[in-house]
mmCIF file of C-alpha atoms and ligand atoms in Angstrom:
data_model
loop_
_atom_site.group_PDB
_atom_site.id
_atom_site.type_symbol
_atom_site.label_atom_id
_atom_site.label_comp_id
_atom_site.label_asym_id
_atom_site.label_seq_id
_atom_site.Cartn_x
_atom_site.Cartn_y
_atom_site.Cartn_z
ATOM 1 C CA UNK A 1 15.776 -4.614 -34.609
ATOM 2 C CA UNK A 2 17.406 -4.766 -31.418
ATOM 3 C CA UNK A 3 20.009 -6.993 -31.363
ATOM 4 C CA UNK A 4 23.022 -7.607 -29.973
ATOM 5 C CA UNK A 5 26.270 -6.210 -31.780
ATOM 6 C CA UNK A 6 23.672 -2.562 -31.440
ATOM 7 C CA UNK A 7 23.943 -2.565 -28.037
ATOM 8 C CA UNK A 8 27.400 -3.706 -26.998
ATOM 9 C CA UNK A 9 28.670 -0.934 -30.172
ATOM 10 C CA UNK A 10 27.364 1.408 -27.001
ATOM 11 C CA UNK A 11 29.102 -0.586 -23.995
ATOM 12 C CA UNK A 12 26.332 1.381 -22.224
ATOM 13 C CA UNK A 13 27.097 0.265 -18.920
ATOM 14 C CA UNK A 14 23.539 0.517 -16.575
ATOM 15 C CA UNK A 15 25.019 0.997 -13.007
ATOM 16 C CA UNK A 16 27.056 3.928 -13.734
ATOM 17 C CA UNK A 17 23.587 6.167 -16.321
ATOM 18 C CA UNK A 18 22.598 8.625 -13.829
ATOM 19 C CA UNK A 19 20.056 9.323 -16.319
ATOM 20 C CA UNK A 20 17.769 7.236 -18.526
ATOM 21 C CA UNK A 21 18.997 7.614 -22.611
ATOM 22 C CA UNK A 22 16.513 7.892 -25.460
ATOM 23 C CA UNK A 23 16.734 4.203 -25.744
ATOM 24 C CA UNK A 24 15.970 2.802 -22.671
ATOM 25 C CA UNK A 25 12.921 5.282 -22.229
ATOM 26 C CA UNK A 26 10.014 3.053 -22.458
ATOM 27 C CA UNK A 27 6.331 5.111 -22.693
ATOM 28 C CA UNK A 28 2.986 4.255 -21.325
ATOM 29 C CA UNK A 29 4.244 1.484 -18.273
ATOM 30 C CA UNK A 30 2.486 4.060 -16.224
ATOM 31 C CA UNK A 31 -0.616 3.637 -17.520
ATOM 32 C CA UNK A 32 -0.652 -0.162 -17.274
ATOM 33 C CA UNK A 33 0.802 -0.514 -13.950
ATOM 34 C CA UNK A 34 -1.174 1.908 -12.198
ATOM 35 C CA UNK A 35 -2.744 -0.238 -9.468
ATOM 36 C CA UNK A 36 -0.415 -3.237 -10.062
ATOM 37 C CA UNK A 37 -0.647 -2.963 -5.892
ATOM 38 C CA UNK A 38 -3.945 -2.047 -5.617
ATOM 39 C CA UNK A 39 -5.054 -6.308 -5.167
ATOM 40 C CA UNK A 40 -3.091 -7.805 -1.979
ATOM 41 C CA UNK A 41 -5.624 -9.646 -1.237
ATOM 42 C CA UNK A 42 -4.913 -11.784 -4.819
ATOM 43 C CA UNK A 43 -1.855 -12.471 -3.477
ATOM 44 C CA UNK A 44 -0.528 -15.459 -4.830
ATOM 45 C CA UNK A 45 -0.637 -18.553 -2.017
ATOM 46 C CA UNK A 46 2.790 -20.249 -0.647
ATOM 47 C CA UNK A 47 2.616 -24.374 -0.946
ATOM 48 C CA UNK A 48 4.826 -26.203 1.619
ATOM 49 C CA UNK A 49 6.334 -29.116 0.333
ATOM 50 C CA UNK A 50 5.671 -30.733 3.288
ATOM 51 C CA UNK A 51 1.388 -30.430 2.981
ATOM 52 C CA UNK A 52 -0.052 -33.800 2.979
ATOM 53 C CA UNK A 53 -2.982 -32.183 0.736
ATOM 54 C CA UNK A 54 -0.043 -30.918 -1.502
ATOM 55 C CA UNK A 55 -1.073 -32.190 -5.246
ATOM 56 C CA UNK A 56 -4.803 -30.049 -4.335
ATOM 57 C CA UNK A 57 -2.538 -27.517 -3.792
ATOM 58 C CA UNK A 58 -1.142 -27.704 -6.776
ATOM 59 C CA UNK A 59 -2.874 -28.771 -8.644
ATOM 60 C CA UNK A 60 -5.676 -25.207 -8.248
ATOM 61 C CA UNK A 61 -1.892 -22.579 -8.131
ATOM 62 C CA UNK A 62 -1.835 -24.430 -12.200
ATOM 63 C CA UNK A 63 -4.736 -23.638 -12.837
ATOM 64 C CA UNK A 64 -5.947 -20.888 -11.358
ATOM 65 C CA UNK A 65 -2.493 -19.159 -11.593
ATOM 66 C CA UNK A 66 -0.122 -20.353 -14.269
ATOM 67 C CA UNK A 67 2.299 -20.002 -10.911
ATOM 68 C CA UNK A 68 2.805 -20.736 -7.579
ATOM 69 C CA UNK A 69 5.236 -20.486 -4.690
ATOM 70 C CA UNK A 70 7.078 -23.287 -2.855
ATOM 71 C CA UNK A 71 8.492 -23.448 0.657
ATOM 72 C CA UNK A 72 9.787 -26.178 2.458
ATOM 73 C CA UNK A 73 11.658 -27.153 -0.946
ATOM 74 C CA UNK A 74 14.357 -28.524 0.452
ATOM 75 C CA UNK A 75 17.527 -25.948 -1.269
ATOM 76 C CA UNK A 76 18.714 -24.790 1.575
ATOM 77 C CA UNK A 77 18.695 -20.970 2.305
ATOM 78 C CA UNK A 78 22.638 -21.023 2.028
ATOM 79 C CA UNK A 79 23.304 -22.486 -1.490
ATOM 80 C CA UNK A 80 19.995 -19.313 -2.825
ATOM 81 C CA UNK A 81 22.026 -17.202 -0.833
ATOM 82 C CA UNK A 82 26.326 -17.880 -2.245
ATOM 83 C CA UNK A 83 24.348 -17.759 -5.521
ATOM 84 C CA UNK A 84 22.411 -14.542 -5.362
ATOM 85 C CA UNK A 85 25.913 -13.611 -3.762
ATOM 86 C CA UNK A 86 27.936 -14.379 -6.546
ATOM 87 C CA UNK A 87 25.321 -13.218 -9.204
ATOM 88 C CA UNK A 88 26.227 -9.536 -7.437
ATOM 89 C CA UNK A 89 29.451 -9.883 -7.370
ATOM 90 C CA UNK A 90 29.964 -11.889 -10.970
ATOM 91 C CA UNK A 91 27.950 -8.429 -12.288
ATOM 92 C CA UNK A 92 29.695 -5.734 -9.850
ATOM 93 C CA UNK A 93 32.622 -6.011 -11.788
ATOM 94 C CA UNK A 94 33.291 -3.273 -15.586
ATOM 95 C CA UNK A 95 31.544 -3.164 -17.908
ATOM 96 C CA UNK A 96 34.737 -4.216 -20.601
ATOM 97 C CA UNK A 97 35.117 -7.270 -18.680
ATOM 98 C CA UNK A 98 31.487 -8.585 -18.904
ATOM 99 C CA UNK A 99 32.485 -7.944 -22.467
ATOM 100 C CA UNK A 100 34.308 -10.944 -22.863
ATOM 101 C CA UNK A 101 31.888 -13.366 -22.004
ATOM 102 C CA UNK A 102 29.027 -11.417 -24.450
ATOM 103 C CA UNK A 103 27.740 -14.017 -27.155
ATOM 104 C CA UNK A 104 30.100 -14.186 -29.849
ATOM 105 C CA UNK A 105 28.382 -15.756 -32.660
ATOM 106 C CA UNK A 106 24.354 -15.864 -32.631
ATOM 107 C CA UNK A 107 24.237 -19.635 -32.395
ATOM 108 C CA UNK A 108 26.240 -18.923 -29.281
ATOM 109 C CA UNK A 109 23.439 -19.156 -25.879
ATOM 110 C CA UNK A 110 25.306 -18.489 -22.290
ATOM 111 C CA UNK A 111 27.638 -16.014 -21.623
ATOM 112 C CA UNK A 112 26.330 -11.647 -20.737
ATOM 113 C CA UNK A 113 24.191 -10.971 -22.897
ATOM 114 C CA UNK A 114 20.399 -9.171 -24.163
ATOM 115 C CA UNK A 115 17.316 -10.667 -23.198
ATOM 116 C CA UNK A 116 16.228 -13.381 -26.254
ATOM 117 C CA UNK A 117 12.771 -11.229 -26.097
ATOM 118 C CA UNK A 118 14.513 -8.070 -27.467
ATOM 119 C CA UNK A 119 14.144 -7.909 -30.821
ATOM 120 C CA UNK A 120 10.129 -7.949 -29.999
ATOM 121 C CA UNK A 121 10.714 -5.079 -28.742
ATOM 122 C CA UNK A 122 11.175 -0.702 -29.297
ATOM 123 C CA UNK A 123 13.778 0.086 -26.644
ATOM 124 C CA UNK A 124 16.643 -1.735 -24.335
ATOM 125 C CA UNK A 125 15.261 -3.191 -20.395
ATOM 126 C CA UNK A 126 17.017 -2.328 -17.941
ATOM 127 C CA UNK A 127 18.452 -5.840 -17.167
ATOM 128 C CA UNK A 128 22.396 -6.873 -16.835
ATOM 129 C CA UNK A 129 21.549 -10.904 -18.023
ATOM 130 C CA UNK A 130 24.336 -14.090 -17.423
ATOM 131 C CA UNK A 131 23.243 -17.545 -19.138
ATOM 132 C CA UNK A 132 24.531 -20.566 -18.003
ATOM 133 C CA UNK A 133 24.193 -23.623 -19.962
ATOM 134 C CA UNK A 134 25.944 -27.046 -19.237
ATOM 135 C CA UNK A 135 29.782 -25.900 -17.493
ATOM 136 C CA UNK A 136 30.227 -21.901 -17.129
ATOM 137 C CA UNK A 137 34.056 -23.108 -16.516
ATOM 138 C CA UNK A 138 35.142 -21.469 -19.900
ATOM 139 C CA UNK A 139 33.508 -17.509 -19.244
ATOM 140 C CA UNK A 140 34.317 -18.023 -15.313
ATOM 141 C CA UNK A 141 38.234 -18.349 -15.965
ATOM 142 C CA UNK A 142 38.050 -14.853 -18.619
ATOM 143 C CA UNK A 143 35.880 -12.959 -15.444
ATOM 144 C CA UNK A 144 38.261 -14.258 -12.426
ATOM 145 C CA UNK A 145 40.975 -15.515 -13.887
ATOM 146 C CA UNK A 146 42.616 -16.085 -10.787
ATOM 147 C CA UNK A 147 39.539 -17.523 -8.923
ATOM 148 C CA UNK A 148 36.969 -18.615 -11.166
ATOM 149 C CA UNK A 149 36.969 -22.538 -9.631
ATOM 150 C CA UNK A 150 34.655 -21.049 -6.288
ATOM 151 C CA UNK A 151 31.934 -20.018 -8.640
ATOM 152 C CA UNK A 152 31.950 -23.094 -10.847
ATOM 153 C CA UNK A 153 31.260 -25.311 -8.201
ATOM 154 C CA UNK A 154 28.168 -23.059 -7.307
ATOM 155 C CA UNK A 155 26.863 -22.920 -10.636
ATOM 156 C CA UNK A 156 26.920 -26.752 -10.529
ATOM 157 C CA UNK A 157 25.820 -27.071 -6.686
ATOM 158 C CA UNK A 158 22.264 -25.066 -7.598
ATOM 159 C CA UNK A 159 22.073 -27.102 -11.537
ATOM 160 C CA UNK A 160 22.228 -30.099 -8.991
ATOM 161 C CA UNK A 161 19.948 -28.872 -6.302
ATOM 162 C CA UNK A 162 17.447 -27.300 -7.929
ATOM 163 C CA UNK A 163 17.951 -30.474 -11.244
ATOM 164 C CA UNK A 164 16.280 -32.825 -7.744
ATOM 165 C CA UNK A 165 13.827 -30.068 -7.343
ATOM 166 C CA UNK A 166 12.698 -29.260 -11.078
ATOM 167 C CA UNK A 167 11.964 -33.366 -11.328
ATOM 168 C CA UNK A 168 10.130 -32.874 -8.255
ATOM 169 C CA UNK A 169 7.851 -30.252 -9.209
ATOM 170 C CA UNK A 170 7.496 -31.645 -12.608
ATOM 171 C CA UNK A 171 5.629 -34.799 -11.091
ATOM 172 C CA UNK A 172 3.999 -32.768 -8.482
ATOM 173 C CA UNK A 173 2.278 -31.295 -11.276
ATOM 174 C CA UNK A 174 1.125 -34.291 -13.741
ATOM 175 C CA UNK A 175 0.565 -36.363 -10.575
ATOM 176 C CA UNK A 176 -1.902 -33.777 -9.703
ATOM 177 C CA UNK A 177 -3.200 -34.222 -13.292
ATOM 178 C CA UNK A 178 -3.626 -38.035 -13.048
ATOM 179 C CA UNK A 179 -0.431 -38.747 -15.406
ATOM 180 C CA UNK A 180 1.306 -41.766 -13.608
ATOM 181 C CA UNK A 181 5.294 -42.020 -14.492
ATOM 182 C CA UNK A 182 4.314 -45.159 -16.630
ATOM 183 C CA UNK A 183 2.850 -42.563 -18.739
ATOM 184 C CA UNK A 184 5.890 -40.717 -19.330
ATOM 185 C CA UNK A 185 9.400 -42.124 -20.683
ATOM 186 C CA UNK A 186 11.706 -38.852 -20.738
ATOM 187 C CA UNK A 187 11.335 -37.957 -17.193
ATOM 188 C CA UNK A 188 14.528 -37.825 -15.802
ATOM 189 C CA UNK A 189 15.949 -36.835 -18.981
ATOM 190 C CA UNK A 190 15.556 -32.920 -19.428
ATOM 191 C CA UNK A 191 17.529 -30.171 -19.469
ATOM 192 C CA UNK A 192 18.199 -26.837 -17.543
ATOM 193 C CA UNK A 193 19.707 -23.543 -18.502
ATOM 194 C CA UNK A 194 20.802 -20.982 -15.430
ATOM 195 C CA UNK A 195 19.532 -17.387 -16.792
ATOM 196 C CA UNK A 196 20.768 -14.325 -13.674
ATOM 197 C CA UNK A 197 19.824 -10.689 -13.841
ATOM 198 C CA UNK A 198 20.413 -7.617 -12.287
ATOM 199 C CA UNK A 199 18.171 -5.261 -12.600
ATOM 200 C CA UNK A 200 20.322 -2.060 -11.987
ATOM 201 C CA UNK A 201 19.141 0.983 -9.034
ATOM 202 C CA UNK A 202 17.499 2.968 -12.011
ATOM 203 C CA UNK A 203 17.114 6.635 -12.362
ATOM 204 C CA UNK A 204 13.898 7.174 -13.939
ATOM 205 C CA UNK A 205 11.892 3.685 -13.101
ATOM 206 C CA UNK A 206 8.411 4.647 -13.743
ATOM 207 C CA UNK A 207 9.312 4.606 -17.501
ATOM 208 C CA UNK A 208 12.189 2.110 -17.561
ATOM 209 C CA UNK A 209 11.492 -2.058 -17.773
ATOM 210 C CA UNK A 210 13.777 -4.557 -16.477
ATOM 211 C CA UNK A 211 12.209 -7.348 -18.876
ATOM 212 C CA UNK A 212 9.743 -7.293 -20.190
ATOM 213 C CA UNK A 213 6.181 -9.431 -20.582
ATOM 214 C CA UNK A 214 6.983 -12.863 -21.997
ATOM 215 C CA UNK A 215 6.693 -16.942 -21.269
ATOM 216 C CA UNK A 216 9.359 -18.372 -20.754
ATOM 217 C CA UNK A 217 9.136 -21.333 -23.188
ATOM 218 C CA UNK A 218 10.326 -24.063 -20.352
ATOM 219 C CA UNK A 219 8.560 -27.203 -18.621
ATOM 220 C CA UNK A 220 8.805 -24.621 -15.509
ATOM 221 C CA UNK A 221 11.002 -22.860 -14.362
ATOM 222 C CA UNK A 222 12.252 -22.256 -11.184
ATOM 223 C CA UNK A 223 12.859 -18.288 -9.941
ATOM 224 C CA UNK A 224 14.632 -17.053 -6.863
ATOM 225 C CA UNK A 225 14.090 -13.401 -6.156
ATOM 226 C CA UNK A 226 16.129 -11.218 -3.336
ATOM 227 C CA UNK A 227 14.437 -9.758 -1.476
ATOM 228 C CA UNK A 228 13.951 -6.647 -4.353
ATOM 229 C CA UNK A 229 10.016 -6.410 -5.201
ATOM 230 C CA UNK A 230 10.057 -6.476 -8.985
ATOM 231 C CA UNK A 231 8.195 -9.401 -10.597
ATOM 232 C CA UNK A 232 5.295 -8.930 -11.937
ATOM 233 C CA UNK A 233 1.956 -11.456 -13.082
ATOM 234 C CA UNK A 234 -0.275 -11.248 -15.136
ATOM 235 C CA UNK A 235 -4.162 -11.961 -14.058
ATOM 236 C CA UNK A 236 -7.076 -12.101 -16.573
ATOM 237 C CA UNK A 237 -9.379 -9.579 -15.635
ATOM 238 C CA UNK A 238 -7.145 -7.672 -12.945
ATOM 239 C CA UNK A 239 -3.949 -6.781 -14.440
ATOM 240 C CA UNK A 240 -0.896 -6.871 -13.373
ATOM 241 C CA UNK A 241 0.051 -8.007 -10.056
ATOM 242 C CA UNK A 242 2.885 -7.993 -7.795
ATOM 243 C CA UNK A 243 5.067 -11.747 -6.785
ATOM 244 C CA UNK A 244 5.941 -9.691 -3.230
ATOM 245 C CA UNK A 245 9.136 -12.071 -2.323
ATOM 246 C CA UNK A 246 9.476 -13.582 1.123
ATOM 247 C CA UNK A 247 12.905 -15.563 2.604
ATOM 248 C CA UNK A 248 14.079 -18.635 1.431
ATOM 249 C CA UNK A 249 10.209 -18.812 -0.723
ATOM 250 C CA UNK A 250 10.938 -19.823 -4.768
ATOM 251 C CA UNK A 251 8.915 -19.010 -7.187
ATOM 252 C CA UNK A 252 7.744 -21.543 -9.947
ATOM 253 C CA UNK A 253 6.082 -20.958 -13.718
ATOM 254 C CA UNK A 254 5.007 -22.766 -15.754
ATOM 255 C CA UNK A 255 6.143 -22.981 -19.196
ATOM 256 C CA UNK A 256 4.757 -22.775 -22.353
ATOM 257 C CA UNK A 257 5.919 -26.685 -23.233
ATOM 258 C CA UNK A 258 3.562 -27.510 -19.470
ATOM 259 C CA UNK A 259 0.828 -25.662 -21.289
ATOM 260 C CA UNK A 260 0.649 -28.013 -23.938
ATOM 261 C CA UNK A 261 1.769 -30.992 -22.384
ATOM 262 C CA UNK A 262 -1.778 -30.499 -19.633
ATOM 263 C CA UNK A 263 -3.346 -29.762 -23.065
ATOM 264 C CA UNK A 264 -4.174 -26.431 -22.105
ATOM 265 C CA UNK A 265 -5.303 -26.860 -18.659
ATOM 266 C CA UNK A 266 -2.246 -25.284 -16.644
ATOM 267 C CA UNK A 267 -1.331 -22.481 -18.432
ATOM 268 C CA UNK A 268 1.675 -19.695 -18.803
ATOM 269 C CA UNK A 269 1.874 -18.067 -16.681
ATOM 270 C CA UNK A 270 2.779 -13.754 -18.529
ATOM 271 C CA UNK A 271 5.169 -12.011 -15.980
ATOM 272 C CA UNK A 272 7.942 -9.236 -15.896
ATOM 273 C CA UNK A 273 10.189 -7.074 -13.718
ATOM 274 C CA UNK A 274 9.785 -3.631 -12.936
ATOM 275 C CA UNK A 275 13.157 -1.290 -11.746
ATOM 276 C CA UNK A 276 13.238 0.756 -9.034
ATOM 277 C CA UNK A 277 16.144 3.506 -8.202
ATOM 278 C CA UNK A 278 16.834 2.531 -4.217
ATOM 279 C CA UNK A 279 18.052 -1.344 -5.047
ATOM 280 C CA UNK A 280 19.570 -3.147 -6.741
ATOM 281 C CA UNK A 281 17.397 -6.574 -8.214
ATOM 282 C CA UNK A 282 18.602 -9.923 -8.634
ATOM 283 C CA UNK A 283 16.443 -13.014 -9.582
ATOM 284 C CA UNK A 284 18.593 -16.343 -10.913
ATOM 285 C CA UNK A 285 15.823 -18.423 -13.235
ATOM 286 C CA UNK A 286 16.381 -22.226 -13.194
ATOM 287 C CA UNK A 287 14.298 -23.380 -16.796
ATOM 288 C CA UNK A 288 13.993 -26.660 -17.003
ATOM 289 C CA UNK A 289 13.323 -28.267 -20.483
ATOM 290 C CA UNK A 290 12.021 -31.819 -22.119
ATOM 291 C CA UNK A 291 14.975 -33.076 -23.839
ATOM 292 C CA UNK A 292 15.998 -31.442 -26.582
ATOM 293 C CA UNK A 293 13.833 -34.048 -29.367
ATOM 294 C CA UNK A 294 11.004 -35.761 -28.095
ATOM 295 C CA UNK A 295 8.039 -34.750 -29.053
ATOM 296 C CA UNK A 296 6.002 -33.381 -26.182
ATOM 297 C CA UNK A 297 2.489 -33.611 -26.568
ATOM 298 C CA UNK A 298 -0.701 -32.803 -25.344
ATOM 299 C CA UNK A 299 -0.613 -36.252 -22.707
ATOM 300 C CA UNK A 300 -3.464 -39.029 -24.325
ATOM 301 C CA UNK A 301 -4.621 -39.021 -20.314
ATOM 302 C CA UNK A 302 -5.665 -35.410 -20.385
ATOM 303 C CA UNK A 303 -8.088 -35.526 -23.643
ATOM 304 C CA UNK A 304 -11.418 -37.464 -24.575
ATOM 305 C CA UNK A 305 -13.891 -36.890 -26.613
ATOM 306 C CA UNK A 306 -14.985 -33.706 -24.334
ATOM 307 C CA UNK A 307 -11.406 -32.071 -24.066
ATOM 308 C CA UNK A 308 -10.057 -32.325 -28.494
ATOM 309 C CA UNK A 309 -5.960 -32.554 -28.505
ATOM 310 C CA UNK A 310 -5.042 -28.838 -28.838
ATOM 311 C CA UNK A 311 -2.255 -28.671 -30.021
ATOM 312 C CA UNK A 312 0.525 -30.538 -32.650
ATOM 313 C CA UNK A 313 3.274 -32.506 -31.025
ATOM 314 C CA UNK A 314 6.241 -30.704 -31.389
ATOM 315 C CA UNK A 315 9.602 -31.343 -29.518
ATOM 316 C CA UNK A 316 10.984 -28.070 -27.497
ATOM 317 C CA UNK A 317 14.839 -27.317 -29.991
ATOM 318 C CA UNK A 318 12.178 -27.038 -32.806
ATOM 319 C CA UNK A 319 9.471 -25.076 -29.842
ATOM 320 C CA UNK A 320 12.521 -22.581 -29.649
ATOM 321 C CA UNK A 321 12.646 -21.196 -33.098
ATOM 322 C CA UNK A 322 9.147 -20.932 -33.440
ATOM 323 C CA UNK A 323 9.382 -18.928 -30.977
ATOM 324 C CA UNK A 324 12.193 -16.755 -31.731
ATOM 325 C CA UNK A 325 10.615 -15.480 -35.295
ATOM 326 C CA UNK A 326 6.948 -15.352 -33.787
ATOM 327 C CA UNK A 327 7.387 -14.540 -29.670
ATOM 328 C CA UNK A 328 4.408 -15.002 -27.667
ATOM 329 C CA UNK A 329 1.823 -16.111 -31.191
ATOM 330 C CA UNK A 330 3.895 -19.690 -31.152
ATOM 331 C CA UNK A 331 1.474 -21.675 -28.173
ATOM 332 C CA UNK A 332 -1.744 -20.405 -30.811
ATOM 333 C CA UNK A 333 0.244 -21.813 -33.606
ATOM 334 C CA UNK A 334 0.628 -25.169 -32.429
ATOM 335 C CA UNK A 335 -2.989 -25.334 -32.055
ATOM 336 C CA UNK A 336 -4.785 -27.408 -33.824
ATOM 337 C CA UNK A 337 -7.006 -25.742 -36.462
ATOM 338 C CA UNK A 338 -10.882 -26.034 -34.906
ATOM 339 C CA UNK A 339 -10.192 -26.782 -31.918
ATOM 340 C CA UNK A 340 -11.587 -24.376 -28.867
ATOM 341 C CA UNK A 341 -10.099 -21.425 -27.639
ATOM 342 C CA UNK A 342 -10.229 -22.231 -23.672
ATOM 343 C CA UNK A 343 -10.347 -25.219 -22.130
ATOM 344 C CA UNK A 344 -12.110 -25.859 -19.059
HETATM 345 O O1 LIG B 401 13.531 -10.991 -12.811
HETATM 346 C C1 LIG B 401 11.990 -12.148 -12.614
HETATM 347 O O2 LIG B 401 11.571 -12.187 -11.883
HETATM 348 C C2 LIG B 401 11.801 -12.750 -13.618
HETATM 349 C C3 LIG B 401 13.399 -13.628 -14.494
HETATM 350 C C4 LIG B 401 12.735 -14.187 -15.535
HETATM 351 O O3 LIG B 401 11.912 -14.071 -15.857
HETATM 352 C C5 LIG B 401 13.511 -15.096 -16.820
HETATM 353 O O4 LIG B 401 14.648 -14.705 -16.567
HETATM 354 O O5 LIG B 401 12.529 -15.621 -17.654
HETATM 355 FE FE1 LIG B 402 10.690 -15.797 -17.729
#
């Protein structure tokens, strides 16, 4: 099994390796990716959040794609670019420095770490990650003993702006399903993690995987990607589609918990990240979730004689625990038996 410990004992510095090691060599990537870019016409819509028809646009994108792109979202380009620069700076530190803030116990969630999904795949991914949960100060002091404050201030500002946007997006999604504020009493209490990702330049990108396919366990994830292609979403009947980056545009993934809340109407999107040999790719994911111990279940308004309740109630904490063992099977495990497989 791939563990944090086995990785650390190898001290692999992806930024300096000139040849793809066996431990990071994936097979069959080429095959499932051959027509990734041949479906340009099927491009994901970019929604202007000031559009008077925003609810209908959001509903259509969520139902059809499980993901949307948004502009005029209120987060300044300056803040997004500052976060990108800070992320680049963090990952350009020497590996010994980064390992000082790697996970120290299995209960740890913040720090420099392997993707949580690593144990489900036979090979390592071509990606470095740093997870921020709560204040980053303890780690920032170890990374930049003399100059940790600018990073902490920036993370705080980013977290505040993203929380506002996440709540707004959550309400747009819920309102587009006819849900009103009275139907939910925990909405402003949700929490979040910020996931910084770096995909270094790769000597053999066709045989490497940046971040393997997964759905997010969140309600929704707001993803900033720098101007380097790599993010792909899976579309039933079509295959993998590249989500081209656009300046200032944010990608919003539907997560598994929104899938549950919406009684399957808004599917959580399967996605992955590929790498390339020319440019480092940076992404920053704001992973927005409900309060840890609130029971999440399909909203009663979305359940009736024709739309049977598809999932049993579950807290985010329990969901994460199940997902760490069962990964992509988790949603089907909490499905109420006898419910139809597809809702329309
Ligand atoms: O880097 C990306 O584009 C995807 C990142 C992602 O899916 C994640 O952090 O969950
Ligand atoms: Fe993701």
